[in-house]
C-alpha positions as protocol buffer text, in pm:
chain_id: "A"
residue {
  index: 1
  type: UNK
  ca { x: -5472 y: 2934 z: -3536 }
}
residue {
  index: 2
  type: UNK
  ca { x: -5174 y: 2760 z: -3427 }
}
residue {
  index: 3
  type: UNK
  ca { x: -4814 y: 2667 z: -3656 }
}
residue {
  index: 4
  type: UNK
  ca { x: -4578 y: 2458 z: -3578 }
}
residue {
  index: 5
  type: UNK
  ca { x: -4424 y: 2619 z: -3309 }
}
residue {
  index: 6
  type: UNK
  ca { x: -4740 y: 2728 z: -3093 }
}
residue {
  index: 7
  type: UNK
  ca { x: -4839 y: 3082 z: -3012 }
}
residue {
  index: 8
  type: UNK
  ca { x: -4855 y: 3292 z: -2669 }
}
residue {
  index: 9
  type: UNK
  ca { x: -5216 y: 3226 z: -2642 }
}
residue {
  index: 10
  type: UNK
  ca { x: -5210 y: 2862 z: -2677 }
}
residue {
  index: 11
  type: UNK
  ca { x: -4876 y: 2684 z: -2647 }
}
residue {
  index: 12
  type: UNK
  ca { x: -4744 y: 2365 z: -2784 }
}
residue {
  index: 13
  type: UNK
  ca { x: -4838 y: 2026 z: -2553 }
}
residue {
  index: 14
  type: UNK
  ca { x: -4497 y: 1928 z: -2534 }
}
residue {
  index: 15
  type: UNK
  ca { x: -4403 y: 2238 z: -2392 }
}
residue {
  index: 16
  type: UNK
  ca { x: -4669 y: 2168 z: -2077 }
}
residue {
  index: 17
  type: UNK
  ca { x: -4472 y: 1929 z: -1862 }
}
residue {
  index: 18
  type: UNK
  ca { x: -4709 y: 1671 z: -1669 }
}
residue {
  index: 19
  type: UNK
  ca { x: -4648 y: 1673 z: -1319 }
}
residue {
  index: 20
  type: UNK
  ca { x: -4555 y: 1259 z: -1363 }
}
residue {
  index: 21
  type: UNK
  ca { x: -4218 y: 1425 z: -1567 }
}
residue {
  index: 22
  type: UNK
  ca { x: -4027 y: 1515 z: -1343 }
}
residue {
  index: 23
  type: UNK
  ca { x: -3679 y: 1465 z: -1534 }
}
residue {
  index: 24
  type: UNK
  ca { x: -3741 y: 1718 z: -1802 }
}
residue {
  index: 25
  type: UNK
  ca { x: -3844 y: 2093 z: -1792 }
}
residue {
  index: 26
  type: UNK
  ca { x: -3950 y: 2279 z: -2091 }
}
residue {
  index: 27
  type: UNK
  ca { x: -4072 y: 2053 z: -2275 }
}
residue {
  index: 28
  type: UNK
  ca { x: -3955 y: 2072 z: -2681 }
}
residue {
  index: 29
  type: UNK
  ca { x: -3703 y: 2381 z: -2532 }
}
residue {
  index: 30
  type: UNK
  ca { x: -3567 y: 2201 z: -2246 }
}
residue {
  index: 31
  type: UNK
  ca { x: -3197 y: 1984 z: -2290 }
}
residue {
  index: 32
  type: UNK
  ca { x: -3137 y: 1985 z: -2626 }
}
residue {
  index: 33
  type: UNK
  ca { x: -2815 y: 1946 z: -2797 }
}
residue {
  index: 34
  type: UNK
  ca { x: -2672 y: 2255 z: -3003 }
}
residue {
  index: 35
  type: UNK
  ca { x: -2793 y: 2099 z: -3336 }
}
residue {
  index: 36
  type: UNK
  ca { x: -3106 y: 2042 z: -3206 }
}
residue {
  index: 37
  type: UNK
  ca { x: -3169 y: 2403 z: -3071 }
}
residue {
  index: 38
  type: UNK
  ca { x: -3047 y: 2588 z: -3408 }
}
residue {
  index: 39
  type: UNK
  ca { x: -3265 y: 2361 z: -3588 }
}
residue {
  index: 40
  type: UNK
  ca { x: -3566 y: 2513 z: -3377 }
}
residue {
  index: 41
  type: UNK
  ca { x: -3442 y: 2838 z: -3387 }
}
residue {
  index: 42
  type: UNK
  ca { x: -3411 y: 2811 z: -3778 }
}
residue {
  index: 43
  type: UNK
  ca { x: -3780 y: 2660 z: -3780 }
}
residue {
  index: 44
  type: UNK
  ca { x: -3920 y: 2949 z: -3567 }
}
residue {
  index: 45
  type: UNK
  ca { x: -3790 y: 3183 z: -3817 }
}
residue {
  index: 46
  type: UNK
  ca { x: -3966 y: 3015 z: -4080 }
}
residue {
  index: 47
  type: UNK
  ca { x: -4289 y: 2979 z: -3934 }
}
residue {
  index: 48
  type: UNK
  ca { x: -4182 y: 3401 z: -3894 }
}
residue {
  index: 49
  type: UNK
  ca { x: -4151 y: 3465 z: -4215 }
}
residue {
  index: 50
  type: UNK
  ca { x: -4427 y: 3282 z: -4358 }
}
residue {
  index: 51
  type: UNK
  ca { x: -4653 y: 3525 z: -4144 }
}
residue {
  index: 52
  type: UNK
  ca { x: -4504 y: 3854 z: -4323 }
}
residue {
  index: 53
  type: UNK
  ca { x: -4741 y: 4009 z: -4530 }
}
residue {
  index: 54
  type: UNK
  ca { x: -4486 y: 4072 z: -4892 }
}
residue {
  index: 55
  type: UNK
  ca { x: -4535 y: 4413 z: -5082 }
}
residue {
  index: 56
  type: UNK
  ca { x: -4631 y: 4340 z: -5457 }
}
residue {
  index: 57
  type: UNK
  ca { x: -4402 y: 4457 z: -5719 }
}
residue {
  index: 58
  type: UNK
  ca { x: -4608 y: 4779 z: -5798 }
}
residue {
  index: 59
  type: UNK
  ca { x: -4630 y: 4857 z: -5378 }
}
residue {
  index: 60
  type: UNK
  ca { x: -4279 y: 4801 z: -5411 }
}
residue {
  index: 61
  type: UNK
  ca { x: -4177 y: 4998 z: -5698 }
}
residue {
  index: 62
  type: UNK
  ca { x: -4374 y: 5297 z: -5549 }
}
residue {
  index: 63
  type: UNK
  ca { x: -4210 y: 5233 z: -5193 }
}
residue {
  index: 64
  type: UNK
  ca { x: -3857 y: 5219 z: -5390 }
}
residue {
  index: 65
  type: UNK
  ca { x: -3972 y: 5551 z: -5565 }
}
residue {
  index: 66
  type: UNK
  ca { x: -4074 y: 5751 z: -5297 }
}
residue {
  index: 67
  type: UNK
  ca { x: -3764 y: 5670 z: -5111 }
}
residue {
  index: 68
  type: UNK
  ca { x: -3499 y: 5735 z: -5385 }
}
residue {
  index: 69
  type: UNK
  ca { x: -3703 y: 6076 z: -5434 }
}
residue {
  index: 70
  type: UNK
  ca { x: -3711 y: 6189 z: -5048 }
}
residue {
  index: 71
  type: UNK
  ca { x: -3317 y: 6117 z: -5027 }
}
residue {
  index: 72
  type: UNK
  ca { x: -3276 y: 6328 z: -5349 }
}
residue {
  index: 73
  type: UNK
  ca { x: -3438 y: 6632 z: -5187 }
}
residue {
  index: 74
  type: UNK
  ca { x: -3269 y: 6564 z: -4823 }
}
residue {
  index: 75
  type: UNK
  ca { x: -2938 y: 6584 z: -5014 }
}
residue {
  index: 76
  type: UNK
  ca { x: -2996 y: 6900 z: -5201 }
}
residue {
  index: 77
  type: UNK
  ca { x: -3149 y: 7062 z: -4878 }
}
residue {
  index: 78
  type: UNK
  ca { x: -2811 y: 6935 z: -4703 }
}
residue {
  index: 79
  type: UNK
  ca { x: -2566 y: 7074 z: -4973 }
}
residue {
  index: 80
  type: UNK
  ca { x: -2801 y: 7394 z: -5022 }
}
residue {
  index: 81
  type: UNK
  ca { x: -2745 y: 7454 z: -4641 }
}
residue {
  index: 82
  type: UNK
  ca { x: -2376 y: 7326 z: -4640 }
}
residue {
  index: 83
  type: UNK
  ca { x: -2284 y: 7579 z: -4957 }
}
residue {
  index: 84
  type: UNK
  ca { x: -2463 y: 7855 z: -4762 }
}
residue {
  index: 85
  type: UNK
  ca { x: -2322 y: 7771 z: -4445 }
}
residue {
  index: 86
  type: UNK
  ca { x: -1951 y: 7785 z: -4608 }
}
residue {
  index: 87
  type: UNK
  ca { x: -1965 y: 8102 z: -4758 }
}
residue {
  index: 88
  type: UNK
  ca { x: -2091 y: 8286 z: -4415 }
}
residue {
  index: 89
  type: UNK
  ca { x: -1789 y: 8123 z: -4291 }
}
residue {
  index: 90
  type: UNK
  ca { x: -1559 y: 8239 z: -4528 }
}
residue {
  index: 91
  type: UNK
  ca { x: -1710 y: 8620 z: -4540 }
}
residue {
  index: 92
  type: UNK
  ca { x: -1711 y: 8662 z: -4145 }
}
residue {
  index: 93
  type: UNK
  ca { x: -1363 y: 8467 z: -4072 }
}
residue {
  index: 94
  type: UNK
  ca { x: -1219 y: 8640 z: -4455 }
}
């Protein structure tokens, strides 16, 4: 399966230069103005994007949950070990 920019495995056929071209190398990446290379770098992030596989709202909701919950413990372990942590401090150094 190929999109509009070509894959590893099979690339584009503009990007294959014929050996009768000898003026241009690389194809669609070659000499391009700036325009025309941020418009193909903004295309190749589409064609990105499009192959992300999105969470659904209830993978999402339980991803948000699970997170929010984990940082809640990590900061009462942190200010459990902190408290403890000052007060041997204070009773060795008085």
């Amino acid at each position: 399966m190929t999109d509009a920019v070509g894959s590893i495995d099979m690339p584009d056929a503009q990007d294959e230069a014929p050996e009768s071209k000898k003026g241009r190398k690389g194809g669609k990446r070659g000499k391009k103005g700036p325009f025309g290379r941020l418009a193909l770098f903004y295309r190749q992030i589409i064609a990105e994007l499009r192959k992300v596989v999105w969470p659904t709202r209830s993978q999402l909701t339980t991803y948000t949950t699970v997170v929010i919950v984990f940082v809640v413990i990590m900061i009462g372990l942190v200010t459990v070990i902190d408290y403890g942590f000052s007060h041997a401090v204070k009773y060795i150094f008085g």
